[in-house]
mmCIF file of C-alpha atoms in Angstrom:
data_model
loop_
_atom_site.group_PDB
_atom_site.id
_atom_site.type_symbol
_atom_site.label_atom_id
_atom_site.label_comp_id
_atom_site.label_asym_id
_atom_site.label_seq_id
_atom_site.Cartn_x
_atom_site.Cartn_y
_atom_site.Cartn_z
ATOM 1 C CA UNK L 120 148.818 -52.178 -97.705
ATOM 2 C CA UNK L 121 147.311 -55.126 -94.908
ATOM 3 C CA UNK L 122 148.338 -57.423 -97.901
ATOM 4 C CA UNK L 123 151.681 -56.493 -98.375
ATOM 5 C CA UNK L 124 152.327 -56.288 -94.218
ATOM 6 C CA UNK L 125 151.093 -59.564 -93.751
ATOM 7 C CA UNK L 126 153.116 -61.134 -96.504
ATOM 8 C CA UNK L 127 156.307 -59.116 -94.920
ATOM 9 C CA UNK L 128 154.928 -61.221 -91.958
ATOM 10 C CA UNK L 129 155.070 -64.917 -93.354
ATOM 11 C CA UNK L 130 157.899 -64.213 -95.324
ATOM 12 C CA UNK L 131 160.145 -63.746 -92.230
ATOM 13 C CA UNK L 132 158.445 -66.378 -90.699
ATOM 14 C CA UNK L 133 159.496 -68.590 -93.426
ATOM 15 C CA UNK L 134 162.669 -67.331 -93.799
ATOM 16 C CA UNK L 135 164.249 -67.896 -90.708
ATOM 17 C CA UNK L 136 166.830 -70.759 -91.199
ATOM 18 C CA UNK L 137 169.601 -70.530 -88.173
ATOM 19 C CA UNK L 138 170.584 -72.885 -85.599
ATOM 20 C CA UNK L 139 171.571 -71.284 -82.190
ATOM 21 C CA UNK L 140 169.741 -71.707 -79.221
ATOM 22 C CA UNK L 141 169.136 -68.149 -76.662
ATOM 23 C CA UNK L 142 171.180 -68.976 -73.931
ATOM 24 C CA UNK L 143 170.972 -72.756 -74.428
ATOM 25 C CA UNK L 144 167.607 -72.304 -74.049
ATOM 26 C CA UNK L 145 165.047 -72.213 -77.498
ATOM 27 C CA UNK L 146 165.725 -71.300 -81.773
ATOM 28 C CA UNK L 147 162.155 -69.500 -82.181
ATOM 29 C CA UNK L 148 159.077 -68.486 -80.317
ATOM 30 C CA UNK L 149 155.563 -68.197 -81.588
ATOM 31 C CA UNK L 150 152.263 -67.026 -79.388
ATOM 32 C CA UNK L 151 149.978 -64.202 -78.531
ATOM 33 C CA UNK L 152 150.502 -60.803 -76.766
ATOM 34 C CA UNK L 153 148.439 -59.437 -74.192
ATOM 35 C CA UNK L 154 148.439 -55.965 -73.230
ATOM 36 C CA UNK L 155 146.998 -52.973 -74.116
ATOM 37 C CA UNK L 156 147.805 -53.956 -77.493
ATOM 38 C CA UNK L 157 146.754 -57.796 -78.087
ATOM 39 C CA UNK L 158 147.977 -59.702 -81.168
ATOM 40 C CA UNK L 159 150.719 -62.267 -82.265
ATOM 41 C CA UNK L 160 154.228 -62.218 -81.719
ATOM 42 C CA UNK L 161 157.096 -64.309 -83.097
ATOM 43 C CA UNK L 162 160.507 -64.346 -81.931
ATOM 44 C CA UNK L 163 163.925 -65.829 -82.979
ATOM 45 C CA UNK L 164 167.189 -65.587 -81.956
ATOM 46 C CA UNK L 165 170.036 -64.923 -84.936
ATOM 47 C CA UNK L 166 172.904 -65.832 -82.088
ATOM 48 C CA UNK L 167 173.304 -66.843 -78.426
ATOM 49 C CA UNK L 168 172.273 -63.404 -77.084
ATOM 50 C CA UNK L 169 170.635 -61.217 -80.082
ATOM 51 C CA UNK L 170 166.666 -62.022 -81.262
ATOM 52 C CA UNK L 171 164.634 -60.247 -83.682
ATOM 53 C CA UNK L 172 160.694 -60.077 -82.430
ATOM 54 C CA UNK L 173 157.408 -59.594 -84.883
ATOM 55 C CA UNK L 174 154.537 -58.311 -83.507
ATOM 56 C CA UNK L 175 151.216 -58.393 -85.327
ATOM 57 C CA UNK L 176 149.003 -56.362 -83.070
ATOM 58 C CA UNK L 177 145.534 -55.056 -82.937
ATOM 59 C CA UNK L 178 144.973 -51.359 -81.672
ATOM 60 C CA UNK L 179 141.968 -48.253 -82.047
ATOM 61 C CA UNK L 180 140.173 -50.987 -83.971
ATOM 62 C CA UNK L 181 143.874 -50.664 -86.281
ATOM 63 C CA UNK L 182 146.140 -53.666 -87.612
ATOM 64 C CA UNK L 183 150.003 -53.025 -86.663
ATOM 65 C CA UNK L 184 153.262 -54.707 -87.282
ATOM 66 C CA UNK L 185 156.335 -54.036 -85.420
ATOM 67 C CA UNK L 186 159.667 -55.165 -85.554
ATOM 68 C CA UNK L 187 162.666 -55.521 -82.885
ATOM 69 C CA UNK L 188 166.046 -56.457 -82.164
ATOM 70 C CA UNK L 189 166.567 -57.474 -78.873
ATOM 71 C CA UNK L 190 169.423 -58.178 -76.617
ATOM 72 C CA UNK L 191 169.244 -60.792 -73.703
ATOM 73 C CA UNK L 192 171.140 -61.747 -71.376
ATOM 74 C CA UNK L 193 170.530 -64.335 -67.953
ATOM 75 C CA UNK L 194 168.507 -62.600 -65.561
ATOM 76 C CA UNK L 195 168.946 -63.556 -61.615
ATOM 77 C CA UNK L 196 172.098 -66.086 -62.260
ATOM 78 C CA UNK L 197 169.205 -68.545 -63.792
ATOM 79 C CA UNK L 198 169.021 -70.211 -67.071
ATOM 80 C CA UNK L 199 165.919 -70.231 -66.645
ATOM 81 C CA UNK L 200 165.329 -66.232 -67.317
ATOM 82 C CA UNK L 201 165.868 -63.642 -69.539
ATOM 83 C CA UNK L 202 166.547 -59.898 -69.609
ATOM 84 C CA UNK L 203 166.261 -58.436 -72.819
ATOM 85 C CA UNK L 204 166.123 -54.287 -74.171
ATOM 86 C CA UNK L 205 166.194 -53.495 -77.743
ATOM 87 C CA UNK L 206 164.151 -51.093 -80.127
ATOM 88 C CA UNK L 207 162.861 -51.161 -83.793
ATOM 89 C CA UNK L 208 159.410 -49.621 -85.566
ATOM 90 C CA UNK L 209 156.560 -49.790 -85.758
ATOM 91 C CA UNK L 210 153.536 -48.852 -88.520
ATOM 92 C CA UNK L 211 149.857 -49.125 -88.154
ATOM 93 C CA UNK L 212 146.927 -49.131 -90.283
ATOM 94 C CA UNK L 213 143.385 -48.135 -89.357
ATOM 95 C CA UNK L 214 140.258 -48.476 -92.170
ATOM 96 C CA UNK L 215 137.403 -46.172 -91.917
ATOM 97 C CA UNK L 216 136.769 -46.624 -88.450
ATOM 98 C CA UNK L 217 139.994 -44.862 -87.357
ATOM 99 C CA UNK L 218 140.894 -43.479 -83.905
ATOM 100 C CA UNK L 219 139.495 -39.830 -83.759
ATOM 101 C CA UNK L 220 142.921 -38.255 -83.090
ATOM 102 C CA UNK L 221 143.568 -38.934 -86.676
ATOM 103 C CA UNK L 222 142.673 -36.425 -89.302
ATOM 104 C CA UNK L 223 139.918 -37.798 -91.853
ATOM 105 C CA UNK L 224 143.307 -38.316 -94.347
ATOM 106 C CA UNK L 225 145.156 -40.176 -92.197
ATOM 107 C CA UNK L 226 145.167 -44.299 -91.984
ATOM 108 C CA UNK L 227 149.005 -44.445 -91.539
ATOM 109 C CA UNK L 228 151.121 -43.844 -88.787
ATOM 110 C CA UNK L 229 154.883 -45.224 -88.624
ATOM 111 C CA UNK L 230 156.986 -44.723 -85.621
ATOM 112 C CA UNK L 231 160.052 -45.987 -83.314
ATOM 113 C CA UNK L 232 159.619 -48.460 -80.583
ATOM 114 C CA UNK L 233 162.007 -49.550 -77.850
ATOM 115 C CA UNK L 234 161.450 -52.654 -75.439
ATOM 116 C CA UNK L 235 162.418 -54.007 -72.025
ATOM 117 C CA UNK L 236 161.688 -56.936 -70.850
ATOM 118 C CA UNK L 237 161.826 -60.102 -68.661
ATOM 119 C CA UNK L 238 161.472 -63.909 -70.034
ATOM 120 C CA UNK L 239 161.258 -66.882 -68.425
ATOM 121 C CA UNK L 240 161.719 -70.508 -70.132
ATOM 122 C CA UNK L 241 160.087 -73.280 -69.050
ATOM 123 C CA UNK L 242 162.619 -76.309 -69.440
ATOM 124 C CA UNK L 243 160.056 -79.382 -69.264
ATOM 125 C CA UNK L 244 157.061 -78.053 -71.615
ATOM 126 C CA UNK L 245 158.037 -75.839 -74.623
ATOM 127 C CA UNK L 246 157.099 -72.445 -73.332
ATOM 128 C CA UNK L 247 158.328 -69.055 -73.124
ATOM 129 C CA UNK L 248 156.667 -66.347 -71.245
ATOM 130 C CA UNK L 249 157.591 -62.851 -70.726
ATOM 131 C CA UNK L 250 156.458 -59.846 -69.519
ATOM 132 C CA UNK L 251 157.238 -56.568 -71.445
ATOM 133 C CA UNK L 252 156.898 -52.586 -71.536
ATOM 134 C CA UNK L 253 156.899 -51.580 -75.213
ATOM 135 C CA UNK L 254 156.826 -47.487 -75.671
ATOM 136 C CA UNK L 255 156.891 -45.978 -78.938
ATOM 137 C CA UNK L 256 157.359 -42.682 -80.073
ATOM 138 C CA UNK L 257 154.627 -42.240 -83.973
ATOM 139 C CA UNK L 258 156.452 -39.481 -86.175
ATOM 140 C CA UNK L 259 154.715 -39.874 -89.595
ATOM 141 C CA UNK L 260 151.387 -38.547 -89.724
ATOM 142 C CA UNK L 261 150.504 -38.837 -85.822
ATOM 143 C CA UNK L 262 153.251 -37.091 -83.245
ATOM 144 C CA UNK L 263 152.674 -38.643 -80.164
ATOM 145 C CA UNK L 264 154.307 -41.112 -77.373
ATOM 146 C CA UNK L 265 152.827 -44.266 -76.559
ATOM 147 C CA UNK L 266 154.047 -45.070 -72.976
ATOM 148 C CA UNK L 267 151.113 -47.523 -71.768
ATOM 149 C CA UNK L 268 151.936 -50.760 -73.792
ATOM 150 C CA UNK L 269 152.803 -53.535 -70.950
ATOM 151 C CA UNK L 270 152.482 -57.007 -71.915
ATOM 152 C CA UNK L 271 152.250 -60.521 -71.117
ATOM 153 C CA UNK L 272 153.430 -62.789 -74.182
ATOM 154 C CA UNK L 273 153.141 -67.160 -74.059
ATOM 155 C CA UNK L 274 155.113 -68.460 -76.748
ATOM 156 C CA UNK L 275 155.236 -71.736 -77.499
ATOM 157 C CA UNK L 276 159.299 -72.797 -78.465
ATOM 158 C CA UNK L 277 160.594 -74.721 -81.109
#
C-alpha cells in the first residue's frame, strides 16, 4: 500500500505538463509542511485561479497522502498574496506501531479534508509561503474530526 501511494505521488509529479501562471505569479510549488502534521507538499496550478495540492505527511508515527483542489484569488489588492479554500481526501497508513485509538485491525483510515489558507509570493527569490488550517473529517475505519492541523508551508516555485 506505501508503494502504490508513493508512486500515485511521483506520477502526478511527473505528470503535470500545463503552462499558466497563479495570478501571474508561479506554474508549480514544491517544499515542506510544518504543522502538527510535517511532511512534503507540492502544488500546481491547472489555470489562473484553480491549483491542485499533494501532501505527503507524517502523523501518530503514520505515512499520509492528501489531495486538494484549491481556489485562489488576490488577497489585500496585492499580487503579492493569495487567498485560497478548497477540499479533497485524505488516507493514512500506520504499521505496527499505530495510534492507540485504532483497533488492533485497523492500519487504514480515509477521510475528507477541506483547506483555507493565505500565500504569499516572493517576486525576487523563487518562494512561496503560506500559512494554512487543514481539518478533516476520517469516515473509513476511524470516525473522528481532525480540527488542529495549522501549517506553515515554504515552497520553492518553478
Amino acid at each position: 500500500m506505501k508503494k502504490l501511494l508513493f508512486s500515485a505521488f511521483i506520477l502526478v509529479l511527473l505528470g503535470v505538463s500545463t503552462s499558466v501562471k497563479a495570478q501571474g505569479q508561479y506554474k508549480s510549488a514544491l517544499g515542506i509542511r510544518l504543522g502538527n502534521t510535517n511532511g512534503i507538499t507540492f502544488k500546481t496550478f491547472v489555470n489562473n485561479k484553480d491549483a491542485v495540492e499533494l501532501i505527503g505527511s507524517f502523523r501518530y508515527d503514520g505515512f499520509g497522502l492528501t489531495g486538494l483542489y484549491e481556489v485562489h484569488g488576490r488577497a489585500f489588492n496585492s499580487r503579492d498574496f493569495n487567498w485560497f479554500i478548497g477540499g479533497g481526501g485524505h488516507v493514512y497508513v500506520w504499521g505496527d506501531k499505530r495510534p492507540g485509538f485504532l483497533d488492533r485491525d485497523q492500519t487504514t483510515v480515509l477521510g475528507l479534508d477541506g483547506i483555507l489558507g493565505l500565500e504569499a509570493y516572493a517576486r525576487t527569490i523563487p518562494l512561496a509561503i503560506s500559512l494554512d488550517w487543514k481539518p478533516a473529517i476520517n469516515i473509513i475505519n476511524y470516525s473522528s474530526f481532525w480540527a488542529d492541523e495549522i501549517a506553515l508551508s515554504f515552497r520553492y516555485t518553478f
